[in-house]
XYZ file of C-alpha atoms in Angstrom:
325
model
C -122.270 -74.741 -160.941
C -124.016 -71.832 -162.157
C -126.719 -72.529 -159.642
C -124.237 -72.266 -156.814
C -123.004 -69.047 -158.065
C -126.533 -67.582 -158.212
C -127.374 -68.394 -154.635
C -125.170 -65.941 -152.995
C -126.586 -63.295 -155.263
C -130.142 -64.182 -154.286
C -129.252 -63.912 -150.705
C -127.675 -60.399 -151.326
C -130.634 -59.251 -153.064
C -133.025 -60.321 -150.321
C -130.821 -58.597 -147.801
C -130.880 -55.321 -149.945
C -134.590 -55.479 -150.087
C -134.828 -55.932 -146.303
C -132.471 -52.978 -145.815
C -134.622 -50.847 -148.153
C -137.638 -51.624 -146.097
C -135.981 -50.757 -142.898
C -134.540 -47.513 -144.431
C -138.186 -46.575 -145.627
C -139.457 -47.274 -142.099
C -136.754 -45.150 -140.368
C -137.572 -42.338 -142.873
C -141.150 -42.492 -142.031
C -140.442 -42.540 -138.343
C -138.254 -39.447 -138.534
C -140.840 -37.736 -140.697
C -143.470 -38.570 -137.982
C -141.158 -37.105 -135.106
C -140.602 -34.013 -137.190
C -144.282 -33.729 -137.485
C -144.777 -34.427 -133.740
C -142.374 -31.498 -132.954
C -144.629 -28.994 -134.958
C -143.656 -25.944 -136.941
C -142.104 -23.065 -134.828
C -143.898 -19.854 -135.179
C -141.222 -17.758 -133.631
C -137.418 -17.844 -133.393
C -137.482 -15.598 -130.204
C -136.236 -16.247 -126.677
C -138.732 -15.527 -124.075
C -136.353 -13.617 -122.020
C -135.941 -11.111 -124.765
C -139.656 -10.136 -124.609
C -140.001 -6.813 -122.790
C -143.841 -5.969 -123.353
C -146.800 -8.285 -123.763
C -150.630 -7.864 -124.290
C -153.433 -10.018 -125.005
C -157.329 -9.901 -125.532
C -159.684 -12.641 -125.045
C -163.398 -12.133 -124.596
C -163.747 -9.290 -121.971
C -160.093 -9.891 -120.911
C -157.681 -7.184 -121.968
C -154.230 -7.368 -120.386
C -151.144 -5.403 -120.944
C -147.743 -5.863 -119.218
C -144.317 -4.232 -119.483
C -141.134 -5.139 -118.246
C -139.178 -3.067 -115.658
C -135.335 -2.600 -115.489
C -135.113 -5.115 -112.615
C -136.932 -7.917 -114.744
C -140.228 -7.406 -112.788
C -143.624 -6.753 -114.602
C -146.041 -4.142 -114.362
C -149.712 -4.195 -115.182
C -150.927 -1.205 -117.251
C -154.351 -1.166 -115.658
C -153.020 -1.292 -112.117
C -149.432 -0.216 -111.860
C -149.249 -0.930 -108.155
C -150.436 -4.544 -108.155
C -147.750 -7.016 -107.538
C -147.272 -9.397 -110.559
C -145.782 -12.756 -110.310
C -142.700 -12.825 -112.672
C -142.773 -16.862 -112.960
C -146.347 -16.788 -114.145
C -145.610 -14.062 -116.778
C -142.533 -16.163 -117.854
C -144.805 -19.180 -118.135
C -147.078 -17.293 -120.621
C -143.951 -15.964 -122.610
C -142.595 -19.582 -122.884
C -145.793 -20.886 -124.141
C -146.244 -17.971 -126.686
C -142.538 -17.768 -128.019
C -142.281 -21.531 -128.071
C -145.716 -22.157 -129.972
C -145.633 -24.527 -132.903
C -148.139 -25.063 -135.488
C -149.743 -28.181 -136.681
C -149.831 -27.267 -140.396
C -148.867 -24.365 -142.504
C -151.674 -23.283 -144.782
C -150.274 -22.287 -148.325
C -151.708 -19.533 -150.287
C -155.042 -20.246 -151.682
C -155.394 -23.128 -149.236
C -158.816 -22.901 -147.375
C -161.208 -19.879 -147.199
C -159.441 -17.156 -145.386
C -162.680 -15.365 -144.905
C -164.157 -18.122 -142.891
C -161.110 -18.412 -140.643
C -162.531 -15.937 -138.206
C -159.793 -13.199 -138.296
C -162.428 -10.384 -138.738
C -163.366 -11.020 -135.031
C -160.600 -12.793 -133.578
C -161.005 -15.239 -130.561
C -157.679 -14.149 -129.183
C -155.024 -11.562 -129.937
C -151.401 -11.497 -128.676
C -148.817 -8.765 -129.242
C -145.411 -8.597 -127.835
C -141.980 -6.681 -128.140
C -138.767 -8.702 -128.211
C -135.397 -7.054 -129.060
C -137.081 -3.890 -130.218
C -139.280 -5.804 -132.787
C -143.034 -5.901 -132.560
C -144.921 -9.238 -133.130
C -148.665 -10.044 -133.364
C -150.301 -13.296 -133.346
C -154.088 -13.175 -134.266
C -156.252 -16.293 -133.254
C -159.142 -16.788 -135.511
C -162.057 -19.518 -135.352
C -161.746 -22.882 -133.947
C -161.634 -25.965 -136.282
C -163.643 -28.470 -134.222
C -162.695 -31.387 -136.624
C -159.028 -30.735 -135.752
C -159.285 -29.424 -132.304
C -157.212 -26.452 -133.603
C -157.300 -22.695 -134.250
C -156.491 -20.795 -137.189
C -153.659 -18.362 -136.645
C -152.134 -15.578 -138.607
C -148.726 -13.829 -138.152
C -147.821 -10.193 -139.012
C -146.578 -11.193 -142.405
C -149.903 -12.818 -143.296
C -148.852 -16.487 -143.019
C -151.456 -18.751 -141.877
C -151.283 -21.862 -139.581
C -153.389 -24.167 -137.538
C -152.428 -24.465 -133.957
C -153.659 -27.075 -131.485
C -156.270 -25.762 -129.028
C -154.271 -26.953 -126.130
C -151.395 -24.483 -126.999
C -153.692 -21.525 -125.733
C -155.111 -23.187 -122.535
C -152.727 -21.377 -120.154
C -151.767 -18.329 -122.124
C -154.642 -15.779 -121.270
C -154.013 -15.207 -117.607
C -156.527 -13.039 -115.690
C -155.240 -10.236 -113.277
C -155.932 -12.528 -110.307
C -153.923 -15.238 -111.839
C -151.054 -12.884 -112.630
C -151.040 -11.760 -108.899
C -147.990 -12.380 -106.754
C -149.261 -13.326 -103.333
C -147.724 -10.988 -100.608
C -146.017 -12.334 -97.265
C -147.169 -10.169 -94.258
C -143.973 -10.562 -92.448
C -140.496 -12.160 -92.639
C -140.731 -12.911 -88.798
C -140.484 -16.658 -88.236
C -142.781 -18.109 -85.627
C -139.712 -19.299 -83.666
C -138.537 -15.544 -83.582
C -141.586 -14.108 -81.891
C -140.923 -12.817 -78.392
C -144.209 -10.922 -77.623
C -147.636 -10.494 -79.015
C -150.578 -8.111 -78.327
C -154.211 -9.024 -79.122
C -156.653 -6.270 -79.155
C -160.250 -7.359 -79.806
C -161.902 -4.015 -78.716
C -163.607 -5.530 -75.799
C -160.157 -6.335 -74.121
C -156.543 -6.136 -74.860
C -154.015 -9.067 -74.019
C -150.275 -8.842 -73.956
C -148.351 -12.096 -74.230
C -144.651 -12.901 -73.635
C -143.043 -15.895 -75.021
C -139.891 -17.172 -73.097
C -136.817 -19.101 -74.638
C -138.614 -22.377 -73.999
C -141.447 -21.252 -76.299
C -144.101 -20.972 -73.448
C -146.391 -18.009 -73.459
C -147.414 -16.109 -70.307
C -149.926 -13.198 -69.826
C -147.941 -9.888 -68.784
C -150.338 -8.927 -66.357
C -150.820 -12.338 -64.788
C -147.728 -14.650 -65.420
C -149.325 -17.329 -63.314
C -152.461 -17.643 -65.494
C -152.745 -21.016 -67.139
C -152.929 -20.327 -70.888
C -153.772 -22.808 -73.681
C -150.379 -22.758 -75.203
C -151.428 -24.267 -78.502
C -154.131 -21.553 -79.098
C -151.683 -18.749 -78.364
C -148.983 -20.282 -80.476
C -151.603 -20.653 -83.422
C -152.301 -16.990 -83.086
C -148.638 -16.184 -83.731
C -148.134 -18.786 -86.450
C -151.082 -17.456 -88.313
C -149.306 -14.080 -88.562
C -146.032 -15.434 -89.411
C -147.341 -17.522 -92.225
C -150.099 -15.339 -93.503
C -150.129 -14.477 -97.443
C -152.486 -12.456 -99.263
C -154.933 -13.534 -101.855
C -155.269 -9.909 -103.483
C -154.132 -6.385 -102.984
C -156.467 -3.467 -103.251
C -154.051 -0.743 -104.274
C -156.599 2.217 -104.301
C -158.853 1.292 -101.277
C -161.999 3.185 -100.270
C -162.808 4.466 -96.693
C -161.810 2.048 -93.925
C -165.470 1.464 -93.157
C -166.028 -0.153 -96.598
C -163.658 -2.941 -95.143
C -164.647 -3.010 -91.429
C -161.259 -1.769 -90.583
C -162.798 1.117 -88.617
C -164.248 -1.429 -86.064
C -161.829 -4.337 -86.557
C -162.303 -7.989 -85.378
C -158.822 -7.961 -84.050
C -155.638 -6.034 -84.032
C -152.642 -8.297 -83.569
C -148.965 -7.057 -83.119
C -146.155 -9.320 -83.022
C -142.508 -8.444 -81.900
C -139.389 -10.423 -82.642
C -136.566 -11.077 -80.622
C -134.390 -8.524 -82.599
C -137.074 -5.835 -82.270
C -138.759 -6.184 -85.562
C -142.557 -5.821 -85.342
C -145.656 -6.403 -87.564
C -149.004 -5.018 -86.894
C -152.180 -6.578 -88.485
C -155.680 -5.083 -88.502
C -158.326 -7.728 -89.332
C -161.472 -6.098 -90.818
C -164.797 -7.583 -91.899
C -165.649 -10.255 -94.384
C -166.806 -9.374 -97.902
C -170.579 -9.116 -97.941
C -170.438 -10.729 -101.489
C -168.061 -13.507 -100.437
C -167.985 -14.774 -96.824
C -164.865 -16.806 -97.550
C -162.756 -13.350 -97.994
C -161.795 -11.026 -95.211
C -159.951 -7.708 -95.261
C -156.648 -6.854 -93.711
C -154.342 -3.943 -93.241
C -150.801 -4.664 -92.371
C -147.790 -2.564 -91.313
C -145.662 -3.907 -94.116
C -147.631 -1.566 -96.483
C -150.411 0.416 -94.942
C -151.414 2.219 -98.324
C -153.207 -0.939 -99.445
C -155.896 -3.292 -98.220
C -155.456 -6.952 -98.484
C -157.795 -9.839 -99.119
C -157.107 -12.794 -97.268
C -159.035 -16.177 -96.390
C -161.768 -15.355 -93.889
C -160.991 -18.466 -91.715
C -158.092 -16.693 -90.450
C -160.275 -14.702 -88.344
C -161.121 -17.637 -86.182
C -157.546 -17.713 -84.989
C -158.127 -14.485 -83.055
C -161.701 -14.997 -81.879
C -160.449 -15.527 -78.202
C -160.992 -13.776 -74.828
C -158.943 -14.051 -71.691
C -161.369 -16.645 -70.335
C -161.470 -18.882 -73.505
C -157.707 -18.857 -73.478
C -157.529 -20.592 -70.107
C -155.874 -23.949 -70.300
C -158.056 -26.935 -69.451
C -157.047 -28.447 -65.872
C -158.345 -31.633 -64.340
C -160.640 -29.527 -62.084
C -162.211 -27.692 -65.050
C -162.590 -30.663 -67.107
C -164.534 -32.408 -64.228
C -166.635 -29.323 -63.584
C -167.405 -29.325 -67.593
C -168.290 -32.942 -67.490
C -170.645 -32.460 -64.410
C -172.495 -29.545 -66.221
C -172.867 -31.647 -69.444
């Protein structure tokens, strides 16, 4: 009788032990999840930041926000800055989490590299200034030592800083040369210095030479010229250009003007390639003639044609070319 009464108690004790193990495992799992989330360094919304600066090696960048939400680079106030890129930097900075918080007396502060920082970040949010100083790297933990304004110390994963120190070229916002769509183009002029060709595009999309409407043009090549202008974006803006001769704009490779069906126009002057980088060419465009743009040099090929080389291939010309070969 007593053995029968003890049996349920044993089952209950076993079940309680199993529940205790499960509860311990759940607590450990939650602790691991909390650790994975990291320790937030700031309680700031990135959209509240109105000024940002950072230094890394030879890089020294300072940015301020304008009333319209755009950003200005202190070293070149006319350079167009990509707002989305700045916001990505701010999201990474204000949302940064630490791996560990170092208590007072934990570790040798003098050996953490704050006397000669690897990186320094400063920003203003809601009228308050913040500074994040990044010291030496700890290769054993793939992390950096960091210090906040109040002197608190942390370790932060190396990867948290991989996309924060953007160069000026990485912050640059590429500029569209025109908002004219290729389907809206009604006329085009190509001036290569040696000759000037005037083209008209009809409603069907076919191009003709104004001075010789019966001339058989290579439609694909002429359309490519127009499309190149309509899709052209810049790689860089030289906001304080030197003399035109520096960029080959005094003797351009080509001057191309497009006219849209509604009368809008865009004029592009294609200069020389950069003597130090043959992949870069210079351009001045009517959307802002105060600057000189850098563009991919391969765009010059689209306009390296003459009246003769624009002639469409015909069965007769193809036979003649085959015979010559």
